[in-house]
CSV table of C-alpha atoms in Angstrom, one decimal:
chain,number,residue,atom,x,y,z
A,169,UNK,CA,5.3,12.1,2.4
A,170,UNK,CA,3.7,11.5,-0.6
A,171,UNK,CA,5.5,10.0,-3.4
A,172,UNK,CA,5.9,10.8,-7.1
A,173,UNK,CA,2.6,10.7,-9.3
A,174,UNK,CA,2.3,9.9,-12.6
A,175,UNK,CA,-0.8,9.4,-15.0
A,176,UNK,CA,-1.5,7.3,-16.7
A,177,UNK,CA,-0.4,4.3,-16.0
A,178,UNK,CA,-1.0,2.3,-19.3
A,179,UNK,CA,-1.5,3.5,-22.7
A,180,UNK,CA,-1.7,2.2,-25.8
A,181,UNK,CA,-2.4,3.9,-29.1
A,182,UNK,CA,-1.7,4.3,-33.2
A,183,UNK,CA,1.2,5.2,-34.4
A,184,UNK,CA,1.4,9.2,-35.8
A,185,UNK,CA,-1.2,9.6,-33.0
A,186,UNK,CA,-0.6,12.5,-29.9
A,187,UNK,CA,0.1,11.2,-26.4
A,188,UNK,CA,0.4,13.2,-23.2
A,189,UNK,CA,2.0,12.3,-19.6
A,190,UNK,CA,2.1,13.8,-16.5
A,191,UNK,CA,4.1,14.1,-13.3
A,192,UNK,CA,3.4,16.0,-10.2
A,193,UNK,CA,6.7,15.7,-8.5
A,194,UNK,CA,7.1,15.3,-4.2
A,195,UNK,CA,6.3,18.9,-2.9
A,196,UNK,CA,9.9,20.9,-2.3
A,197,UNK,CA,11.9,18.7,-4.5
A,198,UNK,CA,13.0,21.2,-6.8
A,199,UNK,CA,14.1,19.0,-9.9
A,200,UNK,CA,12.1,16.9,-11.9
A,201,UNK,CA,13.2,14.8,-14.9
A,202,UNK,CA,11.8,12.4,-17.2
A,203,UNK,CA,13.4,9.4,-18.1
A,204,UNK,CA,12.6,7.0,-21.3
A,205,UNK,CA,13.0,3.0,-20.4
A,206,UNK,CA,12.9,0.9,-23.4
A,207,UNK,CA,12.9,-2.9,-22.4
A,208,UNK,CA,16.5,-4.4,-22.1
A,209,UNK,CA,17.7,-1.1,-21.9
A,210,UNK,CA,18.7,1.7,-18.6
A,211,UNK,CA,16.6,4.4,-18.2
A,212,UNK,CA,18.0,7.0,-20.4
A,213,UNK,CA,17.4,11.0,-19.5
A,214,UNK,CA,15.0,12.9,-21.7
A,215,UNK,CA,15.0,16.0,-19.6
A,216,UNK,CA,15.5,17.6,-16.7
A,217,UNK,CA,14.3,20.6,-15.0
A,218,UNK,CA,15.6,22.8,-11.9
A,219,UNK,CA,12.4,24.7,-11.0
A,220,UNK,CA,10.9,25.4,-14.3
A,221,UNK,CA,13.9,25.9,-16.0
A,222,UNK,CA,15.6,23.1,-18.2
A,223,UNK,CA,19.1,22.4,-17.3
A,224,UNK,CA,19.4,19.2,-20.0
A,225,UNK,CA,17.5,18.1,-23.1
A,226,UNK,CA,19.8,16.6,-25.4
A,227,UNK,CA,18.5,13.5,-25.7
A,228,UNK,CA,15.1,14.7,-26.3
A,229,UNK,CA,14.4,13.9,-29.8
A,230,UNK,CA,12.5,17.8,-30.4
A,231,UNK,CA,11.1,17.2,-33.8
A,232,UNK,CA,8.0,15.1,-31.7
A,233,UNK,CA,9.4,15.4,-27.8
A,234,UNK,CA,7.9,18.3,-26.4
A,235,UNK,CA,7.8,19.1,-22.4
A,236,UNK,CA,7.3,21.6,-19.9
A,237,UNK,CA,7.2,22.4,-15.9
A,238,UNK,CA,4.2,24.9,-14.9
A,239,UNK,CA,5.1,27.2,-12.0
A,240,UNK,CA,8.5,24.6,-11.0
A,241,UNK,CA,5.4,22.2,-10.2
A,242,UNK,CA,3.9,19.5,-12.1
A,243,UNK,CA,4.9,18.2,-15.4
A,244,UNK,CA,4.0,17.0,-18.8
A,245,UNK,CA,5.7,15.4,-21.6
A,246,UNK,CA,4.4,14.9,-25.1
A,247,UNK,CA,4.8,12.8,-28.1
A,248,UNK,CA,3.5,14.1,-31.1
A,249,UNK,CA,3.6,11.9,-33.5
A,250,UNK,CA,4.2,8.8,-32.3
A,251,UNK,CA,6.4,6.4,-33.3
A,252,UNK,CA,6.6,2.2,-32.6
A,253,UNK,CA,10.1,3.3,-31.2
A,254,UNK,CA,8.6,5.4,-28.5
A,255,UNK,CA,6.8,2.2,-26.6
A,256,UNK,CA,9.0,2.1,-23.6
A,257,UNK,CA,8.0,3.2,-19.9
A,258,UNK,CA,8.0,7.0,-19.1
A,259,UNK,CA,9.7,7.3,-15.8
A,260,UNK,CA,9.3,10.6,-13.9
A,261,UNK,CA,11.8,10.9,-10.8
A,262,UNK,CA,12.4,14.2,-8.5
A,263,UNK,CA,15.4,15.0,-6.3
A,264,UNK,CA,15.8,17.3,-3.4
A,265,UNK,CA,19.7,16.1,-2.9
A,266,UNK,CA,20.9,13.8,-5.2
A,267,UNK,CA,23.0,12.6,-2.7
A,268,UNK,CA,20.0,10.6,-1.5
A,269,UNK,CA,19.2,9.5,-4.5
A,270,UNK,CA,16.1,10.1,-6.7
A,271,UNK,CA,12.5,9.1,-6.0
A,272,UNK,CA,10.7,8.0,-9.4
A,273,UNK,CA,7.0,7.2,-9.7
A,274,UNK,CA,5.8,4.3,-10.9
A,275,UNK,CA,5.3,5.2,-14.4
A,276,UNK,CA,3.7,5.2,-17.8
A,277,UNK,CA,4.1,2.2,-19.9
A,278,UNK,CA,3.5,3.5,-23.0
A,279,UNK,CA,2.4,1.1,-26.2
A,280,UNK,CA,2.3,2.0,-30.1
A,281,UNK,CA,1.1,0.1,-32.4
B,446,UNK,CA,30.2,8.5,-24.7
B,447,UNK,CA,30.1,7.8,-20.8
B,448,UNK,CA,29.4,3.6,-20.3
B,449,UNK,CA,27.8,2.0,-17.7
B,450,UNK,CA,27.5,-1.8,-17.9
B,451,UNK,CA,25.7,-4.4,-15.4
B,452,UNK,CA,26.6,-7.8,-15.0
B,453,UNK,CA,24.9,-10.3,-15.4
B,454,UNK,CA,22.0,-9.5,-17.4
B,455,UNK,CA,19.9,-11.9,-15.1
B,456,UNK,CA,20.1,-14.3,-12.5
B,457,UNK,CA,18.2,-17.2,-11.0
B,458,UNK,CA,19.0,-18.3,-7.6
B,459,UNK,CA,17.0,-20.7,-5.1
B,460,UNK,CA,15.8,-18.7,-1.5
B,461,UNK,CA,18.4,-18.8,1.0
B,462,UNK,CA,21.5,-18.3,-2.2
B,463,UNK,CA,24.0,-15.6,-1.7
B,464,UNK,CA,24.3,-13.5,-4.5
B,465,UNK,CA,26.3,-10.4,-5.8
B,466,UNK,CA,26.4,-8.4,-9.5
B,467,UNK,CA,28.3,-6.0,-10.4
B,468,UNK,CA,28.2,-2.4,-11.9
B,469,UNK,CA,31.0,-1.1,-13.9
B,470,UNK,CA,31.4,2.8,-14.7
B,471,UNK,CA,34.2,4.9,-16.0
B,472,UNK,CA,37.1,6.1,-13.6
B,473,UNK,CA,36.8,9.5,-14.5
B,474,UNK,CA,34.6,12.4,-13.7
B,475,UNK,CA,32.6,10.4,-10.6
B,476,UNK,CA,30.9,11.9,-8.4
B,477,UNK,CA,28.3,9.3,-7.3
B,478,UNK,CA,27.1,6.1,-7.6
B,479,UNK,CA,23.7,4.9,-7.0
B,480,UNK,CA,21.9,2.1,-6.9
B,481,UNK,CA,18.1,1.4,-6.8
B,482,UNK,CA,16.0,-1.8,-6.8
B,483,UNK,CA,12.9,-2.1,-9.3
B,484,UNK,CA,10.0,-4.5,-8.8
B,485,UNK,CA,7.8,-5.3,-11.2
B,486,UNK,CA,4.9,-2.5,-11.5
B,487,UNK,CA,6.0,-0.5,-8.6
B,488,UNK,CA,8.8,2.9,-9.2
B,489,UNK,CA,12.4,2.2,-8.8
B,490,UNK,CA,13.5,2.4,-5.1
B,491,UNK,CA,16.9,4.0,-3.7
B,492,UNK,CA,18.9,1.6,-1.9
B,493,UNK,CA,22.5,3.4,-1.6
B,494,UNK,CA,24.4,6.5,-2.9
B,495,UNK,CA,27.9,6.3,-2.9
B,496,UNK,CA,30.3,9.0,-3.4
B,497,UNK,CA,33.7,8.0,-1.9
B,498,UNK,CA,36.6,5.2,-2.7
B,499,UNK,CA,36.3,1.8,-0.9
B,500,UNK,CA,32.5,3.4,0.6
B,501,UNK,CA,30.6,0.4,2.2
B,502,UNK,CA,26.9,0.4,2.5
B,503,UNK,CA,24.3,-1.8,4.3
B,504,UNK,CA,20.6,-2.3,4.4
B,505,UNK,CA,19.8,-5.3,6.0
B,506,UNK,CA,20.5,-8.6,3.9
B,507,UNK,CA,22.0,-5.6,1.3
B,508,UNK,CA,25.3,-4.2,0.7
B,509,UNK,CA,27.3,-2.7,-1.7
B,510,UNK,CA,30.9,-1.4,-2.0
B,511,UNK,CA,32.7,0.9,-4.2
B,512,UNK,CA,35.7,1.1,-6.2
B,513,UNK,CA,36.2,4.0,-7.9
B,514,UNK,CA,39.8,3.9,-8.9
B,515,UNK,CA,39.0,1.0,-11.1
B,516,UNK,CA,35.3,1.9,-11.5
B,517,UNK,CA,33.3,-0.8,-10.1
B,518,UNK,CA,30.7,-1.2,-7.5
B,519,UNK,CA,29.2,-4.8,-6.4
B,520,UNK,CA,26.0,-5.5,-4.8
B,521,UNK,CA,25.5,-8.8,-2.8
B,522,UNK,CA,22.6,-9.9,-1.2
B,523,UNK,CA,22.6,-12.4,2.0
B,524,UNK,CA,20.2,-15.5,2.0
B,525,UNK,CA,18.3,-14.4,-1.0
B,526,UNK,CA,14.0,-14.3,0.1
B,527,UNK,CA,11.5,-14.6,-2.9
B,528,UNK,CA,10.9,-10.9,-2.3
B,529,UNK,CA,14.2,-9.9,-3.4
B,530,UNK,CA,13.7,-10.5,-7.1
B,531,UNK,CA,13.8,-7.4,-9.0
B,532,UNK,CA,15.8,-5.4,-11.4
B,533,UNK,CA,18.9,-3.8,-10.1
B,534,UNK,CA,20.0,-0.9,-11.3
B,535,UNK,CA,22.8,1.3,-10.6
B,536,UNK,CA,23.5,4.7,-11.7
B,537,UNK,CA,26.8,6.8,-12.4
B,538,UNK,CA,26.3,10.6,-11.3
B,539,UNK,CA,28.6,12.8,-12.9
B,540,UNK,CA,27.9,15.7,-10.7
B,541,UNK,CA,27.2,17.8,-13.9
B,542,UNK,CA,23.9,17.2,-15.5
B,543,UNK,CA,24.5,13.9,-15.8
B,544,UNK,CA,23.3,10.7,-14.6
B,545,UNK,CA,23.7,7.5,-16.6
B,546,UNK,CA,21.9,3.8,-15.8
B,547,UNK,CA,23.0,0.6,-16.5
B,548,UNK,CA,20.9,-2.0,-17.9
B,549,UNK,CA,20.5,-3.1,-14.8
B,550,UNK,CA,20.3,-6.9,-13.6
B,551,UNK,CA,17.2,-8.9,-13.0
B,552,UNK,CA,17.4,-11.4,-10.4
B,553,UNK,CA,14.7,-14.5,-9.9
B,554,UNK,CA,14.6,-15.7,-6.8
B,555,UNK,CA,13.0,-19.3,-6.3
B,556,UNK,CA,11.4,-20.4,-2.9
């Protein structure tokens, strides 16, 4: 099957500048999150969705964290404006059973400078 | 606030070294326990999910075990290859919404 996608891969811009990501989960796998990996640190949960509902977003900072789930399907996530804190990598992951586990993509190491 | 901590931070072994880390979690509300293995520019991989006290798991030179009475789980790897280095996280599942990560440990293995 194929795996989790995410785009792009790299990204580097200004601070106070817009950024988008996006996700397009394994097909059936009916939760999607996004997950913020600052280096040195675990991946910490932004959000997560069960179809295209959202179960949890409290650590999703709102005032410049925006995200959504067209049609329980793929995903976007969007900073807006960026800050020099929010260079990390943007994980996406899906789950079918989380007693398999989660698969993640490969994700979007984002840079702001 | 819920704490998971991985230990050591990082590791350097020569190829052919045993090794082992450990992941410690609170005792309370667990439901799982997983652990995934992270090479450099490729996505974080499952290795195990655990869910019950003194749980063993194997995948070839990998294995883990689980303690979740005292809230612990080790990893060990057998004759450590070059290909093993990565960072290795693990992740306590609440079974709410919940799901937090350790650090994780970065191992170096030298050929």
């Amino acid at each position: 099957e194929a795996g989790v996608a995410q785009s792009p891969r790299y990204k580097i811009i200004e601070k106070r500048q817009s950024v988008a990501f996006w996700c397009n989960p394994i097909s059936g796998h009916a939760t999607l999150y996004w997950y913020q990996q600052i280096l040195g640190q675990g991946p910490k949960l932004l959000i997560q969705f069960q179809n295209n509902g959202v179960v949890d977003d409290s650590q999703l900072p709102k005032d410049r964290f925006s995200a959504e789930r067209l049609k329980g399907v793929d995903s976007t996530l969007k900073i807006q404006p960026a800050k020099l804190e929010d260079s990390a990598v943007y994980l996406c992951a899906s789950s079918l059973d989380r007693n398999i586990g989660y698969t993640f993509g490969s994700g979007t190491r984002l840079t702001v400078v | 606030i819920l704490n998971v901590e991985q230990s050591p931070q990082s590791l350097h072994v020569q190829e052919g070294d045993s090794t082992n880390f450990t992941c410690s979690f609170p005792s309370s509300n667990f439901y799982a326990l997983h652990w995934y293995r992270w090479e450099t520019a490729k996505s974080p991989e499952a290795l195990f999910v655990m869910t019950l006290n003194g749980d063993e798991k194997k995948k070839g030179r990998i294995s883990a075990t689980l303690n979740t009475k005292e809230g612990y789980s080790y990893l060990y790897i057998k004759g450590s290859q070059p290909e093993d280095s990565a960072t290795y996280l693990c992740a306590f599942d609440t079974g709410g919404f919940k799901t937090i990560f350790g650090a994780g440990t970065r191992l170096f293995v030298k050929a």
